[in-house]
CSV table of C-alpha atoms in Angstrom, one decimal:
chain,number,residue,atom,x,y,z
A,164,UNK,CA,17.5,9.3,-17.3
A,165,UNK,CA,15.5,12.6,-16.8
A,166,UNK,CA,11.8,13.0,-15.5
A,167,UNK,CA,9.5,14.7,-18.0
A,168,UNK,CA,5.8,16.1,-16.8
A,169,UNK,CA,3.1,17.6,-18.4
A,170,UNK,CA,-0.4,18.9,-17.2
A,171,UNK,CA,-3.2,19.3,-19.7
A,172,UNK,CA,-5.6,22.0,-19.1
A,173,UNK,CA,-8.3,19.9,-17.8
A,174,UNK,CA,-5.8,18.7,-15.2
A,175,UNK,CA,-4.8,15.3,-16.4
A,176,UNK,CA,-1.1,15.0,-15.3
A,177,UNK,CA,1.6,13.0,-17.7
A,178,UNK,CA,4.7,11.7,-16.3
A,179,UNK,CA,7.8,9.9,-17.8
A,180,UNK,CA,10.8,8.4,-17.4
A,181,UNK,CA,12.8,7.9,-20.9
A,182,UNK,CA,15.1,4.6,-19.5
A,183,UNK,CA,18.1,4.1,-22.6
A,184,UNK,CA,18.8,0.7,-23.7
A,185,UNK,CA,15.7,-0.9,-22.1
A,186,UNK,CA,13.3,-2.5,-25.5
A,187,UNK,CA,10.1,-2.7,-22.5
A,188,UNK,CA,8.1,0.0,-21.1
A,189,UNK,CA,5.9,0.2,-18.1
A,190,UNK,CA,2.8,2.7,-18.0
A,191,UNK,CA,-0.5,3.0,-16.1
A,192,UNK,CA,-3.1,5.6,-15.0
A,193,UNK,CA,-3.3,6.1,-10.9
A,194,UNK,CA,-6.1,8.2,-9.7
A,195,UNK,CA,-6.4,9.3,-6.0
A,196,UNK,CA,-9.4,7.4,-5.2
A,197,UNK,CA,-9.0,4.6,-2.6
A,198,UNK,CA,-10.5,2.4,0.4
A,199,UNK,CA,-10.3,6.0,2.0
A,200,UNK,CA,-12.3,8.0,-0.3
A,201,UNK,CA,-15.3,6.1,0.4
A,202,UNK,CA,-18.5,6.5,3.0
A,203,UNK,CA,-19.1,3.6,4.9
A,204,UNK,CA,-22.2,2.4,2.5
A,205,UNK,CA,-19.5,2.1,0.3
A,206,UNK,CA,-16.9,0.0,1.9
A,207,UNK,CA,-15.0,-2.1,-0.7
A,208,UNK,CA,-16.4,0.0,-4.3
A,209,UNK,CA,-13.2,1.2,-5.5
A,210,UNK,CA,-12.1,-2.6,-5.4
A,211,UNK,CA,-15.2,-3.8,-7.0
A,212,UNK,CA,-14.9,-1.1,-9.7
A,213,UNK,CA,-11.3,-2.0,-10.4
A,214,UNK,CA,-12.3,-5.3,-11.2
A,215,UNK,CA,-15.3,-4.3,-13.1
A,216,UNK,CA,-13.1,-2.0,-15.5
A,217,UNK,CA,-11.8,-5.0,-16.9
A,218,UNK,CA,-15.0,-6.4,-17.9
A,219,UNK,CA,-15.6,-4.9,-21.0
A,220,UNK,CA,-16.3,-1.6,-22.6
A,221,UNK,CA,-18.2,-0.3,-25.9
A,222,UNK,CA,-14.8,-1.2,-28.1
A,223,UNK,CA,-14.4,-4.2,-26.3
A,224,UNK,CA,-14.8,-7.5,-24.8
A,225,UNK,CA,-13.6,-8.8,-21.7
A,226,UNK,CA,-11.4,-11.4,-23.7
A,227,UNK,CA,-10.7,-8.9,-26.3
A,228,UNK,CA,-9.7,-6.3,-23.2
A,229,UNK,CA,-7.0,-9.2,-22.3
A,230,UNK,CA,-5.9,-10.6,-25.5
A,231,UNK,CA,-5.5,-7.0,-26.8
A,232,UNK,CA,-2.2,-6.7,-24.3
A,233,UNK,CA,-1.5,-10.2,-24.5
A,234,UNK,CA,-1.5,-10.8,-27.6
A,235,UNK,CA,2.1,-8.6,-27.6
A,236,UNK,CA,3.3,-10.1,-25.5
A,237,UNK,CA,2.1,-7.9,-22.7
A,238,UNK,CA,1.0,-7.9,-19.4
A,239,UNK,CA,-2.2,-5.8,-17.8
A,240,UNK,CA,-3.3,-5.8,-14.3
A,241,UNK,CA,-4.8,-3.2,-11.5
A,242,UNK,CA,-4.8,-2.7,-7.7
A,243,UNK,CA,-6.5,-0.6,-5.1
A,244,UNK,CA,-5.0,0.5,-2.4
A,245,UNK,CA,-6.2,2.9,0.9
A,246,UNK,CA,-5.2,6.3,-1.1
A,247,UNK,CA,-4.8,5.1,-5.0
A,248,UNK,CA,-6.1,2.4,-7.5
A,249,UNK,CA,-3.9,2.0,-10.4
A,250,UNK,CA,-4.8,0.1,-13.6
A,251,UNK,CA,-1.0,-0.4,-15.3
A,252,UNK,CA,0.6,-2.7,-18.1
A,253,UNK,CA,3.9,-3.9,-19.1
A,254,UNK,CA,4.5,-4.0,-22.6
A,255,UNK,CA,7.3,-3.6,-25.5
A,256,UNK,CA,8.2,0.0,-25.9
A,257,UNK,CA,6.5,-0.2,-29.7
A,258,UNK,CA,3.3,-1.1,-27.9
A,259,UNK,CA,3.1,1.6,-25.6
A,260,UNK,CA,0.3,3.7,-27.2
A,261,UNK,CA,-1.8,0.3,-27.5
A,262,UNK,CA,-1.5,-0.3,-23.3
A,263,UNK,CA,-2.6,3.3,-23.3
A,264,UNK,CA,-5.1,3.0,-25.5
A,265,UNK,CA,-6.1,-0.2,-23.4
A,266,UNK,CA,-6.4,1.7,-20.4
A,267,UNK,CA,-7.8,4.4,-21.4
A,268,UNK,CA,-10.8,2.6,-22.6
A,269,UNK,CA,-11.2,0.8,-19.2
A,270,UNK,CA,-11.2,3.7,-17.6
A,271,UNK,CA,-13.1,6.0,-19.5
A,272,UNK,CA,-16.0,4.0,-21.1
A,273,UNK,CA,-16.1,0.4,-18.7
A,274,UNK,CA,-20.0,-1.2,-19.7
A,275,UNK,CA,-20.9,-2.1,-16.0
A,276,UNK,CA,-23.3,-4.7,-17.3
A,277,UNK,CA,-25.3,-6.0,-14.4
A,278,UNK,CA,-24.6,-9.6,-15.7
A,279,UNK,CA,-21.2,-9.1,-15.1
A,280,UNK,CA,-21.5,-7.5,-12.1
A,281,UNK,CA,-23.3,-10.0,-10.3
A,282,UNK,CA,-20.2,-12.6,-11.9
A,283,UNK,CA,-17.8,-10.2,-10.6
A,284,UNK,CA,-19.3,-9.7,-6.8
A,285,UNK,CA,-19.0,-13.8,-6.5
A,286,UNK,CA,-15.0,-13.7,-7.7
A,287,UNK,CA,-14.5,-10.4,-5.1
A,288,UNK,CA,-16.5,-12.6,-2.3
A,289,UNK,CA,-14.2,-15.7,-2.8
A,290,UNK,CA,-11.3,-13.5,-2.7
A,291,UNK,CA,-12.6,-11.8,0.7
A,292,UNK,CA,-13.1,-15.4,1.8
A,293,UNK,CA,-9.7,-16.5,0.7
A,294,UNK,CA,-8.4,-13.7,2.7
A,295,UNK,CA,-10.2,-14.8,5.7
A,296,UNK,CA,-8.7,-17.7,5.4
A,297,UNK,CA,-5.0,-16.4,5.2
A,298,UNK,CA,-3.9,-15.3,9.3
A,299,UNK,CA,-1.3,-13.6,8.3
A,300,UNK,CA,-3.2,-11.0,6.1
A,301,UNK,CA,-6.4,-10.8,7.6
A,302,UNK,CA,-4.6,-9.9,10.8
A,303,UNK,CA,-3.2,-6.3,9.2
A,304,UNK,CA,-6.4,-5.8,8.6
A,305,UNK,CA,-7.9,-6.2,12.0
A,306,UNK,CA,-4.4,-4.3,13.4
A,307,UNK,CA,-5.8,-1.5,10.8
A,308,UNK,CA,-9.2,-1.5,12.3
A,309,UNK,CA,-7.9,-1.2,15.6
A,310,UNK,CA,-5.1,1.7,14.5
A,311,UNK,CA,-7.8,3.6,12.8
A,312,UNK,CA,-11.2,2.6,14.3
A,313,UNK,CA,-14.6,3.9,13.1
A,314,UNK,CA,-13.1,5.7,9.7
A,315,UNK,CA,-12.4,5.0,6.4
A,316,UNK,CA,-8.6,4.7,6.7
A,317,UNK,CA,-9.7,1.6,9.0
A,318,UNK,CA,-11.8,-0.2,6.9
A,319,UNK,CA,-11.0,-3.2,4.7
A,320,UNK,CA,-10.1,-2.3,0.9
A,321,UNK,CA,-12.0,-5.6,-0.5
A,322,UNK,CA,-15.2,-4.7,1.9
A,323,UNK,CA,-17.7,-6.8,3.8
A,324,UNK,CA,-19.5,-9.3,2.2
A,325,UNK,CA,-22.6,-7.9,3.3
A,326,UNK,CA,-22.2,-4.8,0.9
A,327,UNK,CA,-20.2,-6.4,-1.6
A,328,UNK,CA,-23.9,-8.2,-1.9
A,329,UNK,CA,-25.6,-4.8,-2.3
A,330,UNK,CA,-23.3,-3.1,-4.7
A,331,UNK,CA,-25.5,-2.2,-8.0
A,332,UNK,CA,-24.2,-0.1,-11.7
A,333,UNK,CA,-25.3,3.1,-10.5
A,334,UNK,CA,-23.3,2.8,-7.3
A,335,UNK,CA,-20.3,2.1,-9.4
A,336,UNK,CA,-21.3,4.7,-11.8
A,337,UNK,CA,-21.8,7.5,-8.7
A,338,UNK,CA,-18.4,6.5,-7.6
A,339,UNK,CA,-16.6,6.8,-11.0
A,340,UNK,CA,-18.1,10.3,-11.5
A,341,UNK,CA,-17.4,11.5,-7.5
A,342,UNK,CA,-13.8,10.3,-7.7
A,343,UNK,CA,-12.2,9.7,-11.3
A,344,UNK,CA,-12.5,13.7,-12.4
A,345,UNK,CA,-9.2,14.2,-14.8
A,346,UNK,CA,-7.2,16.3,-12.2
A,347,UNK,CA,-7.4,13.5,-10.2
A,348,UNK,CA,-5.6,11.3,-12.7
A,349,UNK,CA,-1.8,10.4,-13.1
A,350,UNK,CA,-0.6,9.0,-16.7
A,351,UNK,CA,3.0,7.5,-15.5
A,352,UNK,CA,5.1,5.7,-18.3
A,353,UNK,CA,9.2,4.5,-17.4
A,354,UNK,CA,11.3,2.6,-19.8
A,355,UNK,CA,11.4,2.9,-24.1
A,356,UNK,CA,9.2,5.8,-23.8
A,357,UNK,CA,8.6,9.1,-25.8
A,358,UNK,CA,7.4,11.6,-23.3
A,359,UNK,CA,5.9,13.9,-27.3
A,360,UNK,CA,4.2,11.3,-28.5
A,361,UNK,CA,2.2,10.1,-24.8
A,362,UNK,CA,1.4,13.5,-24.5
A,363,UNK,CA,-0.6,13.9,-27.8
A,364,UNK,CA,-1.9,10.9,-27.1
A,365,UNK,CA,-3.3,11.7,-23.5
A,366,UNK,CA,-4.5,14.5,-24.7
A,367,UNK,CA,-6.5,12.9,-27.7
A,368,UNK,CA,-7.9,10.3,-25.1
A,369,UNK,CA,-8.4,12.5,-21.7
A,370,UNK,CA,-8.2,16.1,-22.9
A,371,UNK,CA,-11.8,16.9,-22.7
A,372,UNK,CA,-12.6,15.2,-19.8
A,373,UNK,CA,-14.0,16.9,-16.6
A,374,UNK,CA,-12.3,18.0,-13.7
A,375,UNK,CA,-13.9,15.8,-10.4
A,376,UNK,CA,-15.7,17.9,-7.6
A,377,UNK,CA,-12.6,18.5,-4.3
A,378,UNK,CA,-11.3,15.3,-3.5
A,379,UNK,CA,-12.4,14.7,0.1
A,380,UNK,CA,-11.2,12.0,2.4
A,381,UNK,CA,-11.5,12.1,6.3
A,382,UNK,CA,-8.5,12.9,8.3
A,383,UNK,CA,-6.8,10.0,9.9
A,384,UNK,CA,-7.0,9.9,13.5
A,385,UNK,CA,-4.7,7.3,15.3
A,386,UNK,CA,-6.6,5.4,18.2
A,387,UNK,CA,-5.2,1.8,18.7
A,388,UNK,CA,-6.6,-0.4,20.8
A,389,UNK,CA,-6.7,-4.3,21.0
A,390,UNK,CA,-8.6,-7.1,19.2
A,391,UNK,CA,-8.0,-10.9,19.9
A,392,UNK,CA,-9.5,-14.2,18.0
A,393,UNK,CA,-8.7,-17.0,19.6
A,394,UNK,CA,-8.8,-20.0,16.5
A,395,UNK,CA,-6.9,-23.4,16.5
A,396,UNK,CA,-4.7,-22.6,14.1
A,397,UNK,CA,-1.0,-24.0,13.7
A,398,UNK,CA,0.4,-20.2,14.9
A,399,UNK,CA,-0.4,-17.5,17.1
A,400,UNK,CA,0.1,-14.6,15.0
A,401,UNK,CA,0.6,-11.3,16.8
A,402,UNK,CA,0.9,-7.7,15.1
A,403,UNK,CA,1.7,-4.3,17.0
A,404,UNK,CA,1.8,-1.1,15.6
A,405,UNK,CA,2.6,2.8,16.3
A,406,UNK,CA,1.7,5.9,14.5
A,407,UNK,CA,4.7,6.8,12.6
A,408,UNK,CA,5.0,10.1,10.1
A,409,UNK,CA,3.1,10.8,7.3
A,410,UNK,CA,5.1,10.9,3.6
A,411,UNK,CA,5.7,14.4,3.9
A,412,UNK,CA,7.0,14.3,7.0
A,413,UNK,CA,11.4,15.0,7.2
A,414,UNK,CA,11.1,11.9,10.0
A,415,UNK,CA,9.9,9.6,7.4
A,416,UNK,CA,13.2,8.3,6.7
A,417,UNK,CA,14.3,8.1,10.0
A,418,UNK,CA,11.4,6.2,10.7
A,419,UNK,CA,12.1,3.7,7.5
A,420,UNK,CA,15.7,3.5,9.0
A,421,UNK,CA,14.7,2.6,12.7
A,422,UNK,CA,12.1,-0.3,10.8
A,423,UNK,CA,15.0,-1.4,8.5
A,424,UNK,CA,17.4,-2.0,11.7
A,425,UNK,CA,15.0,-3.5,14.6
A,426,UNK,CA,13.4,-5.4,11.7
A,427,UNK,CA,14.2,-5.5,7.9
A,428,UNK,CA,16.8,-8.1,7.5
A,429,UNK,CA,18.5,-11.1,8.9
A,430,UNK,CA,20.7,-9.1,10.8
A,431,UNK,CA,18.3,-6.7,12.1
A,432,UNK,CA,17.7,-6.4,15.9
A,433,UNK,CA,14.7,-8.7,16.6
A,434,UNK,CA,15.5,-11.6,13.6
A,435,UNK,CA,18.5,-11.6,15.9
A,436,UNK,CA,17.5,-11.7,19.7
A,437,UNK,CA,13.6,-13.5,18.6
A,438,UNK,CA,14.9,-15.7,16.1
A,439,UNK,CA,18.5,-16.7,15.9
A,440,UNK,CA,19.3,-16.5,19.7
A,441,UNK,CA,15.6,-17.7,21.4
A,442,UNK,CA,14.5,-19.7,18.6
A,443,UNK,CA,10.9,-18.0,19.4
A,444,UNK,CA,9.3,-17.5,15.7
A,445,UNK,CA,10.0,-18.4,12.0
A,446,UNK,CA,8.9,-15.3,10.9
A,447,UNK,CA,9.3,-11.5,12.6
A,448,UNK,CA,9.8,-8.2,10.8
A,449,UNK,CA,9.2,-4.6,11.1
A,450,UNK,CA,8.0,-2.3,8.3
A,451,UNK,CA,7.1,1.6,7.9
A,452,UNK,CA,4.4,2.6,6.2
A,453,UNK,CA,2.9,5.9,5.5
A,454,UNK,CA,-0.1,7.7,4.3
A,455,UNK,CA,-1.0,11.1,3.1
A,456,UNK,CA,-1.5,12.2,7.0
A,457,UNK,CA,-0.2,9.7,9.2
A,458,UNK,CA,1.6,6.6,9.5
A,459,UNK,CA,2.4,3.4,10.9
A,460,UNK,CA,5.0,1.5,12.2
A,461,UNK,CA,4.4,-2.1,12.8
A,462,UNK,CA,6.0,-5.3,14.4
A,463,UNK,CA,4.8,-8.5,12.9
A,464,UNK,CA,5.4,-12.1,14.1
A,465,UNK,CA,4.9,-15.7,14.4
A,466,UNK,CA,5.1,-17.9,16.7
A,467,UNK,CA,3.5,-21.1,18.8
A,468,UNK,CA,0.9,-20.3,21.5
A,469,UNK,CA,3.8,-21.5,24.2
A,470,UNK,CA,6.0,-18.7,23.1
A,471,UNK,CA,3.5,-16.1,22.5
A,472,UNK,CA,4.0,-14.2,25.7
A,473,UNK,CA,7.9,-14.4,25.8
A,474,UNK,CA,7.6,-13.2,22.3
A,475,UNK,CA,5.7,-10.4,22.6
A,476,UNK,CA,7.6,-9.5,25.8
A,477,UNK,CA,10.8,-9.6,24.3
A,478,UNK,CA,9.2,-7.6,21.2
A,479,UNK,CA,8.8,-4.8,23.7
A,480,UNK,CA,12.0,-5.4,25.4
A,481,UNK,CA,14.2,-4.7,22.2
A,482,UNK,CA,12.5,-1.5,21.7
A,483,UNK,CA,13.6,0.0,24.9
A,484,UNK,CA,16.8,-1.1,24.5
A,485,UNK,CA,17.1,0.4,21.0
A,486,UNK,CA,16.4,3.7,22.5
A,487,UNK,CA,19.3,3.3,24.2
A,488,UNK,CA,22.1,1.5,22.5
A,489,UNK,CA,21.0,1.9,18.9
A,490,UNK,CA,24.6,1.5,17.3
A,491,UNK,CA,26.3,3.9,14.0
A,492,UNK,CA,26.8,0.6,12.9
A,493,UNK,CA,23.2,-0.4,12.7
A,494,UNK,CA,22.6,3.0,11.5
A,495,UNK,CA,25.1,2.6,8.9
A,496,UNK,CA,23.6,-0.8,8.0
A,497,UNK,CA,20.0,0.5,7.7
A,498,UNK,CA,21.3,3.2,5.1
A,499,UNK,CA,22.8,0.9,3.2
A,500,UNK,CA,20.4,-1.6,3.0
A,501,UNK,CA,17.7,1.5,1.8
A,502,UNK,CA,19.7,3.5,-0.3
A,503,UNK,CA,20.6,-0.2,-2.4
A,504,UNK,CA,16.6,-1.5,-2.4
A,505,UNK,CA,15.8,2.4,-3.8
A,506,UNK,CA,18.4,2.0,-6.9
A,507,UNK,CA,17.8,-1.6,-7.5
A,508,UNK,CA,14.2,-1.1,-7.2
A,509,UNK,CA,14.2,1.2,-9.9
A,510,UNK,CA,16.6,-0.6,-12.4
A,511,UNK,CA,12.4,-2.0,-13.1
A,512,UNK,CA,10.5,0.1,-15.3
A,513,UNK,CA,7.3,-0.6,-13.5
A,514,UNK,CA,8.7,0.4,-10.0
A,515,UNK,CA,10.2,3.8,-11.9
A,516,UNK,CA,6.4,4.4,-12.9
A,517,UNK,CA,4.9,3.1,-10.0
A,518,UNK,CA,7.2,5.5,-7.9
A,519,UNK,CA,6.4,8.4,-9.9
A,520,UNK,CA,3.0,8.4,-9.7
A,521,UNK,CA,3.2,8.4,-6.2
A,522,UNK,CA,5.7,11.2,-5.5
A,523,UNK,CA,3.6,12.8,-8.1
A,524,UNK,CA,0.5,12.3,-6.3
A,525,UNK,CA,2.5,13.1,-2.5
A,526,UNK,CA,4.5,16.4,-3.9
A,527,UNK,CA,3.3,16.9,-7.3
A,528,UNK,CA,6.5,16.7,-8.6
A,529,UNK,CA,9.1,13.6,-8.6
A,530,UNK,CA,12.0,14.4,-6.7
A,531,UNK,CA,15.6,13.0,-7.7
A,532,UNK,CA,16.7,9.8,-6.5
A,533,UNK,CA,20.0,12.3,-5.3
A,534,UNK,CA,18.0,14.2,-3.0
A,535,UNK,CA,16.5,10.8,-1.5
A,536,UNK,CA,19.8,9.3,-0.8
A,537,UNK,CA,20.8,12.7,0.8
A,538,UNK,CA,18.1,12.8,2.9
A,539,UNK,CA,18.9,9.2,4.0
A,540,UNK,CA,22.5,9.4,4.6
A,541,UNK,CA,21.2,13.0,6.4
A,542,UNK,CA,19.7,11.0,9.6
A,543,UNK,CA,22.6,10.9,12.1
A,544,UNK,CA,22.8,8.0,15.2
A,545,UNK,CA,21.1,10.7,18.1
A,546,UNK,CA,18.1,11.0,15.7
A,547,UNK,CA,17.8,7.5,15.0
A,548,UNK,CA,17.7,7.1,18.9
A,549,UNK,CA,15.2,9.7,19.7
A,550,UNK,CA,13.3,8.0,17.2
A,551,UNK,CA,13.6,4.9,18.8
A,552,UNK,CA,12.5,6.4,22.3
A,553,UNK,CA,9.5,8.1,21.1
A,554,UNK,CA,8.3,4.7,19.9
A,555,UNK,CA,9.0,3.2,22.5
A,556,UNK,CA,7.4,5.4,25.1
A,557,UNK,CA,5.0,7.0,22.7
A,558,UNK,CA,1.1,6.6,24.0
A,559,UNK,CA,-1.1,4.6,22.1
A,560,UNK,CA,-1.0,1.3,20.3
A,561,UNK,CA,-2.6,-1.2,18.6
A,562,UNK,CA,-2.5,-5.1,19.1
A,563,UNK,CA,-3.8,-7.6,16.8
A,564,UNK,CA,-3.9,-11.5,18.1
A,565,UNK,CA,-5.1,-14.3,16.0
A,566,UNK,CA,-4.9,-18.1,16.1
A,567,UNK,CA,-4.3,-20.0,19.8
A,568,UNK,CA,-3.3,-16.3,22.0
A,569,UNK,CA,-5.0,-17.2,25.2
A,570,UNK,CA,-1.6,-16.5,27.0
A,571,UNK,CA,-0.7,-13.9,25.2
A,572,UNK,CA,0.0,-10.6,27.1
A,573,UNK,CA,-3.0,-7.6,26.8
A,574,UNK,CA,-2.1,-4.6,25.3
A,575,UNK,CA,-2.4,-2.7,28.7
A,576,UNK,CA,0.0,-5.1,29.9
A,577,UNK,CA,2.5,-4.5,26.8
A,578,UNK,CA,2.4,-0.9,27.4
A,579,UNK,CA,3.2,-1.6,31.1
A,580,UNK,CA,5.7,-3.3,29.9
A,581,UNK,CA,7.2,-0.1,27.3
A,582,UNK,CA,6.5,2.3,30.2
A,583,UNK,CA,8.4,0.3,33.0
């Protein structure tokens, strides 16, 4: 399997993965327009325009838009995230040029009707309502607020109902022609693929578009802080996160390794002490994520509103004591555990496009899956601890509390707590 790329003139880049033996393909167009890329007035557009783009165009129905896909047996979908939105499809490798074509008319020639829009903003305000309604997703949300206050980074990718309400065509149509300028485009395809024959037709469909004005998004700028909502709810959910590297930072695997062995499996640090030996949660993990410019590590859990505070405590305790004991076992463990999600990840087509898009986006080029596992198996057990002491001790940290928390700790006393 070999990574093939291509840039058109205009800027529009092309990127394959030829898979042998697989009959399916995955491809999609990712633009570098997210939750971040907006001003506050427009907090939540690029999710309302991903769902618009689906709601017909001059070629096509909504129904038609869906029945052209699944009608082969395909599969068509979109997301938005804080730095992308991607609008992708899953099909048989002889339907490739038909996703595209899909796509491609979604993208470049979507109606925006106002009848459908005002259809649309009541589906996207039952779906911020249903996420209201969900603790443990509406809390990463606050925690984000809190980690990135007063910024875009911080804000909700569905939006606030009150602009959701106020979102018109023109404000969709300003936003497609600030942020979906060809250079800002990523045509990613993985599986029965034939890197020739997407190219002529990319550039048939996106050749003479225009390059967008300088993509612009405001720097990320780490604050933390706490926010707590006391609710009778079955569970006191707690969340607690650090800044961690950005993507292009060499740490970034040590800091995906450190996640993977206080949190990312059954036999990680806190399942362990929390779970199996206290009995204090069903549920408690840690994650790395990362950004274009920063990053976070975060702690989630669990728990009843009588074992909040030894929870949380114990949360912290572990921390410490990974700075200091954090075994090459565990190390060993971690690796492991990455390096085989990374290869059985990409045995999917979709996850092959959906990761080279991104490293496309983050480096501009895709970079081998031999050079990740060597970076991996590069972090040695005295950086893993170091890591694990800087956060640990590092200054500043965010704390989201949700459901019955009265007892839970303050963040000023968690920090105490790291600090003593």
């Amino acid at each position: 399997m070999s990574v093939t790329t291509t840039t058109l003139a205009n800027g529009f880049r092309i990127v394959t993965e030829h898979m042998p033996g697989l009959q399916s393909a995955s491809v999609g167009i990712w633009i570098t327009a997210g939750g971040r890329n907006e001003r506050s007035d427009q907090n939540g557009i690029a999710h309302f325009l991903e769902h618009m783009a689906f709601k017909g165009t001059q070629r096509r129905s909504a129904l038609q838009i869906a029945e052209a896909i699944e009608d082969v047996g395909g599969y068509i979908n979109a997301y938005t995230s804080r730095e992308a939105t991607a609008y992708y499809a899953r099909v048989l490798g002889e339907d490739v040029s038909l996703a595209i074509d899909v796509i491609g008319d979604i993208l470049r020639d979507p109606l925006l009707e106002q009848t459908e829009i005002e259809l649309e903003r009541h589906v996207i305000l039952q779906e911020i309502g249903q996420a209201l309604d969900t603790p443990d997703d509406v809390i990463f949300d606050w925690l984000q607020e809190r980690a990135y206050p007063d910024q875009p980074l911080g804000r909700t990718i569905l939006g606030l109902p009150e602009q959701v309400r106020s979102f018109s065509q023109d404000h969709l149509r300003d936003f497609i022609a600030e942020h979906y300028g060809a250079d800002r485009m990523i045509l990613a395809a993985a599986g029965a693929v034939d890197h020739a024959k997407i190219v002529r037709q990319a550039e048939a469909l996106f050749g003479d578009m225009a390059a967008g004005p300088p993509a612009t998004a405001e720097t990320a700028r780490f604050s933390g802080g706490e926010i707590r909502r006391e609710k009778l709810l079955e569970q006191a959910h707690f969340a607690l996160a650090f800044e961690g590297p950005d993507f292009r930072d060499p740490m970034i695997y040590t800091a995906q390794i450190y996640a993977n062995a206080l949190g990312g499996g059954m036999s990680s640090r806190l399942f362990q002490e929390v779970r199996e030996k206290r009995g204090l949660c069903y549920t408690i993990f840690a994650q790395s994520g990362a950004y274009s410019d920063t990053g976070l590590m975060t702690i989630y859990a669990g728990t009843s509103d009588e074992q909040i505070a030894d929870l949380a405590q114990l949360t912290i305790d572990e921390m410490r004591r990974a700075a200091d004991d954090m075994s090459q076992a565990e190390l060993a463990r971690a690796r492991a555990q990455m390096k085989a999600g990374l290869l059985i990840g990409l045995e999917s087509p979709s996850n092959r496009a959906e990761r080279l898009a991104r490293m496309t986006q983050i480096w501009n080029r895709v970079p081998g899956i031999d050079e990740i596992v060597a970076r991996i198996d590069g972090v040695d057990v005295s950086e893993l601890r170091d890591f694990a002491e800087h956060m640990a001790s590092k200054a500043g940290a965010a704390l989201a509390l949700y459901g019955p928390v009265a007892d839970a700790p303050t963040l000023e006393a968690l920090n105490e707590r790291r600090a003593a």
